[in-house]
Amino acid sequence: MKETIVALLEDALESLRQQGVLPAELAPAIKVDPTKDKAHGDYATNLALMLAKPAGRKPRELADALVDALPASQAVSRVEIAGPGFINFFAATDAAAQVVRQVLDSGDAYGRSLTGQGQKVQVEFVSANPTGPLHVGHGRGAAIGDCLCRLLEATGYDVTREFYYNDAGAQITNLALSVQARAKGIGPEDEGWPADGYRGGYIVDVANAYLAGETVHADDRHVTAQADSNDLEAIQAFAVAYLRREQDLDLKAFGVNFDVYYLESSLYRDGKVEAAVERLIEKGHTYEQDGALWLRTTDFGDDKDRVMRKTDGQYTYFLPDVAYHLDKWRRGFTTVIDEQGADHHSTVTRVRAGLQALEAGIPQGWPDYVLHQMVMVTRSGVEVKLSKRAGSYVTVRDLIDEVGRDATRFFLAARRADSQLTFDIDLARSQSNDNPVYYVQYAHARVCSVERRAQSDGLTFDHAQAMDSLGRLEADQEKALMNRLARFPDAVAHAAAAREPQQIAQYLHDLAADFHTCYNAVKVMVEDDALRNARLALGLATRQVLRNGLELMGVGAPEEM
């Protein structure tokens, strides 16, 4: 319907150009949007207001001319001018109802497009240090990142999901020392406990598994414990593999998979960090000061220059990030999206500056970033801070165990990434309309219930009759529901382009609201076969779009609740 109105307006513009009402070179982008108030029609455009100044006419006068020049169309029942010059379109029932046919014909493909034309996109997300279970912040990153990948794939992009393991540096040394201490019977309250040791109960599990000589099968390695509490190198290798396996299990329980696991340690092993340093020096963007090597990042928009190599010879954390992203570029990813916590905000400018300083043909502003804010978990209005497993934070597995995978994923992805999120466990577990995931899933299950009732009454759905009778869907609630169904492809395209999965969550909630309103106002199981089949078709189309949208969120579509 939207495309039909755009085409009608294009014809009207051409007519006005030929009449000399509009300049011949005037070729505006036509914007048509669904109306918020159905009293103002189904779709509206502000085209007359946009063109009034270049046309040298008053907006309302130009709106009159545009309406007069519109070709006749069976898709539009009437057109009205409102306010200073808005043009409102009322869709003919037959035309509006054709979205039901389109949805049922397209099935799982409805809402998908080929916008991306197979362009390669890499999305890096989660990227947790292998030093403990995934916390709820990692869970938010996993939900947002995975939904974003699904959206990009639904709009025609070739997506690679990547997890970057920070398996080098001080935090890994602290992990090994913590496990070694536990293996020797030393606890956090004892003398000899590492100053920066990890205190969670999971460290005991790692130590016990190491002493038992267990073999860990991680994603890309198999490590057998040496059971020697004095062999710190062997302890470190086993602990990293053990916790990588634990994180893999957490992610699988969350319905998140990756195509590539990239190790920070490989950047050093393969000489990529050193090669990046040499290139930066060669390009003349570094200098020595106070025994340290600095990168002149102020030349590329940073507020001050940054140390690359400290006086002790160790590299600062952002340098391997620069080498890592150079590797991404060389792997052919012209579009890269990093989904990370808001605590990475300060690294965005530094990494981009470092990449520009390499003079490797990387465009400014590359890569893209989606940064999420912190999550606070509450129960009975009180913040939940501790986990028996982790010791100092709430884990993803805690939430999954408490409320289930669907609710956890939906809640973590249903808000703008840059807004702080309060995860209310009580709300997520409730079976009420206040629980957004329950509200959406219940709409899907409700359609399934109607279908089962029809079948039990011996009323077989007649698809052909339903398609012939779509024009009988005349109730205001039915029209509102059909208009909402028609917006789904645009919602998917916009959410993907904006990198905002929460737009799909909002769309699904709005669709569920329209469906519940229609269900309560319009009786489906009527004696009139044609009308009943048309209304069943509308319900089945709604179910299909709910399922398609929930799939983009990585959330199930239950048939019973």
XYZ file of N, CA and C in Angstrom, residues 221-449:
687
model
N 40.226 -26.612 20.989
C 41.359 -27.277 21.623
C 40.886 -28.323 22.628
N 41.767 -29.271 22.905
C 41.513 -30.291 23.920
C 42.685 -30.238 24.887
N 42.403 -29.983 26.142
C 43.461 -29.806 27.133
C 43.261 -30.799 28.270
N 44.295 -31.578 28.538
C 44.269 -32.514 29.657
C 45.079 -31.938 30.810
N 44.477 -31.906 31.978
C 45.130 -31.339 33.156
C 46.355 -32.166 33.556
N 47.413 -31.469 33.968
C 48.637 -32.144 34.407
C 48.572 -32.539 35.874
N 47.590 -31.974 36.596
C 47.379 -32.284 38.022
C 48.578 -31.910 38.889
N 49.431 -31.040 38.388
C 50.605 -30.568 39.130
C 50.340 -29.132 39.568
N 50.164 -28.931 40.865
C 49.804 -27.595 41.362
C 50.955 -26.601 41.272
N 52.150 -27.050 40.939
C 53.302 -26.141 40.808
C 53.534 -25.698 39.364
N 52.831 -26.322 38.428
C 53.035 -26.010 37.011
C 52.035 -24.922 36.590
N 52.456 -23.669 36.771
C 51.548 -22.545 36.517
C 51.143 -22.447 35.053
N 52.067 -22.772 34.139
C 51.754 -22.707 32.711
C 50.674 -23.720 32.344
N 50.786 -24.933 32.895
C 49.785 -25.970 32.625
C 48.445 -25.594 33.248
N 48.497 -24.991 34.438
C 47.263 -24.548 35.093
C 46.570 -23.494 34.240
N 47.352 -22.549 33.727
C 46.765 -21.480 32.911
C 46.110 -22.050 31.663
N 46.787 -22.950 30.962
C 46.226 -23.533 29.737
C 44.931 -24.278 30.044
N 44.908 -25.022 31.148
C 43.712 -25.781 31.504
C 42.582 -24.841 31.927
N 42.881 -23.827 32.736
C 41.851 -22.914 33.247
C 41.188 -22.142 32.113
N 41.986 -21.666 31.156
C 41.414 -20.922 30.023
C 40.502 -21.825 29.210
N 40.967 -23.061 28.941
C 40.138 -23.989 28.168
C 38.854 -24.339 28.928
N 38.970 -24.558 30.238
C 37.816 -24.923 31.062
C 36.762 -23.812 31.018
N 37.208 -22.571 31.176
C 36.249 -21.462 31.221
C 35.734 -21.101 29.828
N 36.530 -21.348 28.809
C 36.013 -21.179 27.448
C 34.879 -22.173 27.207
N 35.068 -23.401 27.659
C 34.013 -24.398 27.507
C 32.755 -23.967 28.273
N 32.945 -23.451 29.485
C 31.806 -22.999 30.280
C 31.051 -21.876 29.571
N 31.786 -20.938 29.006
C 31.143 -19.829 28.282
C 30.432 -20.342 27.039
N 31.033 -21.306 26.353
C 30.381 -21.901 25.178
C 29.050 -22.535 25.570
N 29.037 -23.231 26.703
C 27.801 -23.868 27.165
C 26.753 -22.827 27.532
N 27.198 -21.739 28.165
C 26.270 -20.650 28.496
C 25.645 -20.073 27.231
N 26.469 -19.851 26.209
C 25.976 -19.255 24.965
C 25.046 -20.206 24.225
N 25.357 -21.476 24.240
C 24.475 -22.453 23.592
C 23.125 -22.501 24.303
N 23.147 -22.416 25.640
C 21.897 -22.377 26.401
C 21.103 -21.126 26.076
N 21.797 -20.099 25.618
C 21.177 -18.821 25.279
C 20.774 -18.757 23.808
N 21.103 -19.813 23.057
C 20.758 -19.838 21.641
C 21.638 -18.963 20.780
N 22.899 -18.784 21.190
C 23.828 -17.918 20.454
C 25.012 -18.751 19.979
N 25.320 -18.645 18.697
C 26.435 -19.369 18.103
C 27.354 -18.404 17.360
N 28.599 -18.811 17.198
C 29.578 -17.977 16.500
C 30.225 -18.750 15.364
N 30.622 -18.000 14.347
C 31.327 -18.585 13.209
C 32.821 -18.616 13.442
N 33.333 -17.613 14.153
C 34.776 -17.474 14.356
C 35.048 -17.149 15.817
N 36.005 -17.868 16.405
C 36.552 -17.535 17.721
C 37.986 -17.074 17.486
N 38.257 -15.811 17.815
C 39.569 -15.234 17.517
C 40.309 -15.006 18.831
N 41.551 -15.488 18.919
C 42.325 -15.404 20.152
C 43.274 -14.210 20.132
N 43.228 -13.405 21.196
C 44.176 -12.300 21.313
C 45.608 -12.825 21.277
N 45.836 -13.967 21.897
C 47.194 -14.522 21.943
C 47.749 -14.784 20.548
N 46.853 -15.060 19.581
C 47.333 -15.333 18.222
C 47.922 -14.086 17.571
N 47.475 -12.918 18.003
C 48.020 -11.676 17.457
C 49.497 -11.540 17.801
N 49.855 -11.974 19.002
C 51.258 -11.945 19.413
C 52.022 -13.108 18.788
N 51.416 -14.298 18.810
C 52.077 -15.489 18.263
C 52.402 -15.313 16.781
N 51.486 -14.687 16.035
C 51.674 -14.532 14.589
C 52.384 -13.234 14.218
N 52.811 -12.468 15.216
C 53.567 -11.249 14.954
C 52.748 -10.072 14.456
N 51.437 -10.135 14.608
C 50.591 -9.071 14.065
C 50.632 -7.795 14.901
N 50.817 -7.941 16.204
C 50.948 -6.748 17.048
C 52.246 -6.026 16.724
N 53.329 -6.770 16.661
C 54.623 -6.155 16.359
C 54.615 -5.533 14.961
N 53.969 -6.196 14.011
C 53.904 -5.643 12.649
C 53.124 -4.332 12.631
N 52.070 -4.240 13.445
C 51.292 -2.996 13.514
C 52.141 -1.872 14.099
N 52.927 -2.189 15.133
C 53.806 -1.178 15.740
C 54.826 -0.687 14.714
N 55.425 -1.615 13.995
C 56.431 -1.235 12.995
C 55.828 -0.349 11.916
N 54.602 -0.637 11.507
C 53.959 0.174 10.466
C 53.653 1.581 10.988
N 53.193 1.662 12.249
C 52.899 2.974 12.826
C 54.169 3.818 12.934
N 55.269 3.175 13.309
C 56.551 3.883 13.380
C 56.977 4.331 11.986
N 56.845 3.415 11.018
C 57.228 3.707 9.625
C 56.443 4.891 9.059
N 55.161 4.999 9.422
C 54.320 6.078 8.902
C 54.541 7.403 9.633
N 55.398 7.382 10.656
C 55.775 8.628 11.318
C 54.782 9.168 12.320
N 53.946 8.300 12.871
C 52.920 8.777 13.810
C 53.236 8.422 15.260
N 54.495 8.059 15.544
C 54.875 7.688 16.913
C 56.042 8.552 17.374
N 56.253 8.550 18.689
C 57.424 9.236 19.244
C 57.741 8.616 20.605
N 59.013 8.755 21.007
C 59.476 8.250 22.305
C 59.431 9.382 23.319
N 58.957 9.067 24.514
C 58.928 10.053 25.588
C 58.887 9.325 26.928
N 59.776 9.713 27.832
C 59.839 9.136 29.172
C 59.969 7.611 29.130
N 60.702 7.110 28.140
C 60.945 5.679 28.055
C 59.806 4.875 27.482
N 58.743 5.558 27.044
C 57.581 4.875 26.472
C 57.425 5.265 25.011
N 56.728 4.399 24.256
C 56.432 4.684 22.855
C 54.999 5.186 22.764
N 54.814 6.367 22.172
C 53.506 7.019 22.092
C 53.000 7.033 20.651
N 51.697 7.012 20.519
C 51.049 7.190 19.222
C 50.392 8.556 19.216
N 50.646 9.322 18.165
C 50.121 10.690 18.082
C 48.650 10.631 17.613
N 47.780 10.161 18.499
C 46.359 10.002 18.154
C 45.631 11.335 18.029
N 46.238 12.417 18.575
C 45.605 13.741 18.441
C 45.538 14.176 16.985
N 46.388 13.606 16.140
C 46.335 13.924 14.704
C 45.074 13.359 14.054
N 44.388 12.478 14.785
C 43.233 11.789 14.196
C 41.979 11.936 15.070
N 41.915 13.049 15.823
C 40.684 13.372 16.531
C 40.641 13.010 17.996
N 41.714 12.385 18.533
C 41.708 12.046 19.960
C 42.027 13.300 20.772
N 41.638 13.277 22.064
C 41.858 14.474 22.886
C 43.285 14.561 23.412
N 44.019 13.451 23.400
C 45.428 13.464 23.790
C 46.122 12.246 23.183
N 47.424 12.311 23.093
C 48.186 11.190 22.559
C 48.157 10.019 23.545
N 48.377 8.800 23.018
C 48.250 7.599 23.843
C 49.534 6.775 23.830
N 49.836 6.190 24.988
C 50.986 5.301 25.099
C 50.657 3.978 24.411
N 51.564 3.516 23.566
C 51.406 2.215 22.911
C 52.200 1.136 23.636
N 53.448 1.493 23.985
C 54.316 0.544 24.671
C 54.853 1.212 25.930
N 54.580 0.588 27.062
C 54.962 1.174 28.336
C 56.462 1.038 28.585
N 56.935 1.678 29.654
C 58.371 1.679 29.957
C 58.898 0.278 30.256
N 57.991 -0.630 30.698
C 58.425 -2.002 30.983
C 58.400 -2.897 29.750
N 58.076 -2.295 28.586
C 58.069 -3.048 27.340
C 56.740 -3.698 27.007
N 55.761 -3.616 27.917
C 54.449 -4.200 27.679
C 53.584 -3.247 26.843
N 52.775 -3.816 25.975
C 51.889 -3.004 25.148
C 50.620 -2.652 25.932
N 50.107 -1.456 25.693
C 48.833 -1.072 26.297
C 47.700 -1.793 25.567
N 46.530 -1.798 26.208
C 45.439 -2.661 25.734
C 44.908 -2.275 24.355
N 45.030 -0.989 23.968
C 44.384 -0.610 22.718
C 45.211 -0.998 21.494
N 46.497 -1.247 21.689
C 47.339 -1.603 20.545
C 46.943 -2.950 19.930
N 46.770 -4.019 20.718
C 46.286 -5.259 20.089
C 44.909 -5.087 19.448
N 44.094 -4.171 19.974
C 42.803 -3.898 19.339
C 42.998 -3.325 17.937
N 43.981 -2.456 17.789
C 44.275 -1.885 16.468
C 44.757 -2.984 15.524
N 45.679 -3.830 16.008
C 46.184 -4.932 15.174
C 45.054 -5.881 14.798
N 44.153 -6.141 15.744
C 43.030 -7.050 15.500
C 42.111 -6.490 14.422
N 41.826 -5.203 14.495
C 40.923 -4.614 13.508
C 41.584 -4.463 12.136
N 42.875 -4.271 12.120
C 43.579 -4.298 10.836
C 43.421 -5.676 10.196
N 43.488 -6.710 11.010
C 43.296 -8.071 10.500
C 41.880 -8.254 9.963
N 40.880 -7.679 10.637
C 39.502 -7.747 10.145
C 39.410 -7.115 8.755
N 40.018 -5.949 8.622
C 39.989 -5.243 7.338
C 40.636 -6.085 6.242
N 41.761 -6.702 6.560
C 42.486 -7.498 5.578
C 41.763 -8.799 5.257
N 40.846 -9.210 6.126
C 40.023 -10.380 5.831
C 38.850 -10.031 4.920
N 38.747 -8.775 4.522
C 37.747 -8.386 3.534
C 36.446 -7.854 4.095
N 36.426 -7.531 5.388
C 35.194 -7.006 5.991
C 35.197 -5.478 5.902
N 34.533 -4.960 4.872
C 34.446 -3.507 4.738
C 33.432 -2.922 5.708
N 32.522 -3.754 6.215
C 31.596 -3.332 7.265
C 31.810 -4.220 8.479
N 32.168 -3.598 9.577
C 32.382 -4.298 10.844
C 31.597 -3.576 11.922
N 30.856 -4.333 12.717
C 30.087 -3.768 13.825
C 30.583 -4.425 15.103
N 31.054 -3.616 16.038
C 31.483 -4.112 17.341
C 30.396 -3.808 18.362
N 29.781 -4.854 18.914
C 28.798 -4.680 19.982
C 29.521 -4.903 21.305
N 29.606 -3.852 22.113
C 30.383 -3.928 23.346
C 29.684 -3.160 24.461
N 30.192 -3.331 25.675
C 29.664 -2.585 26.804
C 30.060 -1.118 26.738
N 29.293 -0.280 27.401
C 29.553 1.162 27.363
C 30.911 1.507 27.969
N 31.503 0.603 28.758
C 32.820 0.871 29.327
C 33.904 0.905 28.250
N 33.569 0.476 27.042
C 34.510 0.549 25.920
C 34.427 1.881 25.178
N 33.606 2.785 25.659
C 33.372 4.033 24.924
C 34.669 4.780 24.643
N 35.571 4.793 25.632
C 36.816 5.555 25.467
C 37.740 4.929 24.426
N 37.541 3.649 24.131
C 38.436 2.993 23.169
C 38.036 3.258 21.722
N 36.806 3.711 21.503
C 36.329 3.894 20.131
C 37.225 4.872 19.382
N 37.436 6.055 19.957
C 38.251 7.074 19.295
C 39.680 6.600 19.122
N 40.215 5.904 20.135
C 41.610 5.470 20.082
C 41.835 4.423 19.002
N 40.938 3.453 18.944
C 41.091 2.400 17.937
C 40.962 2.994 16.535
N 39.959 3.841 16.340
C 39.787 4.463 15.020
C 40.997 5.318 14.666
N 41.542 6.047 15.645
C 42.729 6.868 15.384
C 43.909 5.978 15.005
N 44.091 4.873 15.739
C 45.180 3.955 15.429
C 45.056 3.372 14.037
N 43.837 3.067 13.611
C 43.616 2.505 12.283
C 43.912 3.534 11.194
N 43.580 4.801 11.452
C 43.903 5.844 10.476
C 45.411 6.041 10.379
N 46.079 5.948 11.531
C 47.528 6.149 11.546
C 48.269 5.062 10.775
N 47.647 3.905 10.607
C 48.273 2.829 9.826
C 48.351 3.156 8.347
N 47.492 4.086 7.890
C 47.432 4.481 6.472
C 47.289 3.247 5.585
N 46.276 2.427 5.940
C 46.054 1.171 5.214
C 44.814 1.228 4.334
N 44.315 2.432 4.076
C 43.131 2.561 3.230
C 41.826 2.349 3.952
N 41.883 2.308 5.276
C 40.666 2.111 6.071
C 39.924 3.443 6.183
N 38.620 3.484 5.877
C 37.882 4.747 5.905
C 37.724 5.287 7.323
N 37.600 6.598 7.427
C 37.352 7.216 8.730
C 36.022 6.723 9.290
N 35.968 6.622 10.622
C 34.733 6.176 11.256
C 34.535 4.683 11.233
N 35.543 3.946 10.763
C 35.467 2.483 10.715
C 36.213 1.935 11.910
N 35.698 0.941 12.613
C 34.439 0.218 12.404
C 33.253 0.928 13.059
N 32.064 0.351 12.873
C 30.869 0.827 13.574
C 30.841 0.222 14.975
N 30.197 0.953 15.888
C 30.066 0.448 17.258
C 28.616 0.525 17.711
N 28.202 -0.489 18.448
C 26.943 -0.460 19.200
C 27.329 -0.736 20.642
N 27.143 0.248 21.503
C 27.562 0.131 22.895
C 26.338 0.033 23.798
N 26.317 -0.984 24.648
C 25.166 -1.149 25.543
C 25.507 -0.723 26.967
N 24.488 -0.189 27.637
C 24.639 0.254 29.018
C 24.473 -0.933 29.977
N 24.727 -0.675 31.221
C 24.712 -1.717 32.245
C 23.296 -2.240 32.503
N 23.242 -3.413 33.120
C 21.977 -4.055 33.475
C 21.918 -4.210 34.994
N 20.802 -3.798 35.579
C 20.572 -4.037 37.004
C 19.465 -5.076 37.130
N 19.722 -6.130 37.872
C 18.752 -7.207 38.074
C 18.061 -7.003 39.419
N 16.726 -7.079 39.422
C 15.985 -6.898 40.666
C 15.023 -8.065 40.903
N 14.761 -8.321 42.160
C 13.723 -9.263 42.577
C 13.006 -8.635 43.769
N 11.667 -8.586 43.697
C 10.860 -7.962 44.753
C 11.308 -6.528 45.008
N 11.715 -5.843 43.923
C 12.102 -4.445 44.016
C 13.488 -4.199 44.576
N 14.235 -5.273 44.877
C 15.565 -5.141 45.463
C 16.600 -5.657 44.467
N 17.701 -4.923 44.321
C 18.739 -5.331 43.383
C 19.381 -6.654 43.809
N 19.543 -7.541 42.837
C 20.222 -8.809 43.051
C 21.656 -8.654 42.556
N 22.624 -8.881 43.446
C 24.012 -8.614 43.078
C 24.900 -9.848 43.032
N 24.519 -10.877 43.777
C 25.433 -12.002 43.927
C 24.932 -13.267 43.251
N 25.883 -14.070 42.820
C 25.601 -15.373 42.242
C 26.424 -16.403 43.000
N 25.821 -17.537 43.354
C 26.572 -18.583 44.035
C 27.733 -19.061 43.171
N 27.500 -19.070 41.858
C 28.518 -19.604 40.951
C 29.657 -18.611 40.738
N 29.285 -17.335 40.509
C 30.306 -16.342 40.185
C 30.851 -15.660 41.428
N 30.021 -15.530 42.457
C 30.487 -14.942 43.695
C 30.291 -13.450 43.817
N 30.349 -12.718 42.709
C 30.260 -11.259 42.811
C 29.363 -10.615 41.754
N 28.732 -11.404 40.916
C 27.864 -10.813 39.899
C 26.827 -11.838 39.447
N 25.769 -11.333 38.804
C 24.702 -12.183 38.286
C 25.116 -12.713 36.919
N 25.000 -14.001 36.717
C 25.411 -14.598 35.449
C 24.228 -14.752 34.495
N 24.558 -14.947 33.235
C 23.528 -15.225 32.235
C 22.781 -16.501 32.589
N 23.537 -17.512 33.039
C 22.901 -18.789 33.394
C 21.922 -18.608 34.561
N 22.249 -17.713 35.490
C 21.319 -17.426 36.595
C 19.969 -16.976 36.044
N 20.010 -16.042 35.083
C 18.761 -15.509 34.527
C 18.003 -16.571 33.742
N 18.723 -17.354 32.951
C 18.070 -18.405 32.169
C 17.391 -19.400 33.103
N 18.097 -19.759 34.194
C 17.517 -20.699 35.155
C 16.292 -20.109 35.846
N 16.310 -18.800 36.073
C 15.220 -18.136 36.785
C 13.983 -17.935 35.912
N 14.171 -17.434 34.701
C 13.016 -16.997 33.892
C 12.924 -17.669 32.526
N 13.930 -18.463 32.147
C 13.903 -19.112 30.845
C 14.643 -18.310 29.783
N 15.011 -18.993 28.712
C 15.785 -18.358 27.642
C 15.001 -17.273 26.926
N 13.728 -17.543 26.606
C 12.952 -16.581 25.819
C 12.827 -15.243 26.526
N 12.420 -15.290 27.791
C 12.236 -14.040 28.531
C 13.563 -13.309 28.701
N 14.639 -14.061 28.960
C 15.948 -13.436 29.137
C 16.378 -12.714 27.872
N 16.266 -13.396 26.743
C 16.669 -12.770 25.474
C 15.809 -11.551 25.163
N 14.490 -11.695 25.284
C 13.600 -10.602 24.914
C 13.852 -9.386 25.792
N 13.943 -9.599 27.100
C 14.142 -8.478 28.016
C 15.458 -7.756 27.739
N 16.522 -8.523 27.477
C 17.840 -7.911 27.293
C 17.971 -7.171 25.972
N 17.138 -7.515 24.986
C 17.241 -6.862 23.667
C 16.111 -5.872 23.404
N 15.173 -5.736 24.340
C 13.953 -4.958 24.074
C 14.076 -3.485 24.387
N 15.229 -3.048 24.859
C 15.452 -1.635 25.129
C 16.613 -1.137 24.285
N 16.633 0.172 24.013
C 17.764 0.757 23.291
C 19.059 0.380 23.997
N 20.060 0.020 23.227
C 21.325 -0.415 23.809
C 21.939 0.673 24.690
N 21.758 1.944 24.317
C 22.390 3.024 25.067
C 21.588 3.476 26.279
N 20.543 2.731 26.641
C 19.777 3.044 27.844
C 20.050 1.986 28.907
N 20.105 2.414 30.150
C 20.302 1.450 31.227
C 19.063 0.575 31.351
N 19.268 -0.656 31.754
C 18.185 -1.638 31.781
C 18.031 -2.216 33.175
N 16.798 -2.217 33.654
C 16.478 -2.924 34.888
C 15.751 -4.211 34.517
N 16.355 -5.341 34.863
C 15.781 -6.645 34.560
C 15.009 -7.098 35.794
N 13.696 -7.019 35.714
C 12.820 -7.365 36.830
C 12.477 -8.857 36.732
N 13.092 -9.669 37.590
C 12.868 -11.114 37.544
C 11.404 -11.459 37.764
N 10.759 -10.775 38.688
C 9.341 -11.054 38.971
C 8.474 -10.791 37.746
N 8.745 -9.678 37.057
C 7.976 -9.349 35.851
C 8.239 -10.371 34.748
N 9.503 -10.751 34.581
C 9.862 -11.697 33.517
C 9.241 -13.073 33.743
N 8.949 -13.416 34.996
C 8.347 -14.712 35.291
C 6.821 -14.668 35.282
N 6.258 -13.472 35.278
C 4.809 -13.351 35.411
C 4.090 -13.700 34.115
N 2.911 -14.264 34.258
C 2.044 -14.528 33.109
C 0.951 -13.465 33.108
N 1.349 -12.283 32.657
C 0.426 -11.154 32.652
C 0.715 -10.276 31.448
N -0.225 -9.402 31.137
C -0.048 -8.500 30.000
C 1.055 -7.481 30.235
N 1.488 -7.335 31.490
C 2.583 -6.411 31.779
C 3.928 -6.989 31.370
N 3.969 -8.296 31.206
C 5.194 -8.959 30.777
C 5.227 -8.946 29.248
N 6.118 -8.151 28.641
C 6.068 -7.971 27.176
C 6.263 -9.253 26.383
N 7.151 -10.137 26.811
C 7.367 -11.356 26.033
C 6.162 -12.290 26.163
N 5.577 -12.350 27.339
C 4.365 -13.161 27.507
C 3.237 -12.599 26.654
N 3.114 -11.277 26.640
C 2.045 -10.603 25.890
C 2.140 -10.928 24.403
N 3.364 -10.921 23.869
C 3.577 -11.210 22.445
C 3.375 -12.695 22.163
N 3.982 -13.542 22.976
C 3.855 -14.980 22.754
C 2.403 -15.447 22.926
N 1.675 -14.819 23.840
C 0.280 -15.197 24.058
C -0.561 -14.893 22.827
N -0.250 -13.811 22.116
C -0.965 -13.498 20.878
C -0.780 -14.629 19.877
N 0.447 -15.132 19.764
C 0.717 -16.247 18.848
C -0.057 -17.487 19.283
N 0.010 -17.797 20.568
C -0.682 -18.985 21.077
C -2.198 -18.849 20.929
N -2.702 -17.631 21.013
C -4.144 -17.392 20.903
C -4.639 -17.735 19.500
N -3.862 -17.370 18.485
C -4.236 -17.723 17.112
C -4.253 -19.243 16.960
N -3.239 -19.897 17.518
C -3.195 -21.365 17.451
C -4.419 -21.976 18.117
N -4.859 -21.371 19.213
C -6.036 -21.867 19.925
C -7.294 -21.732 19.069
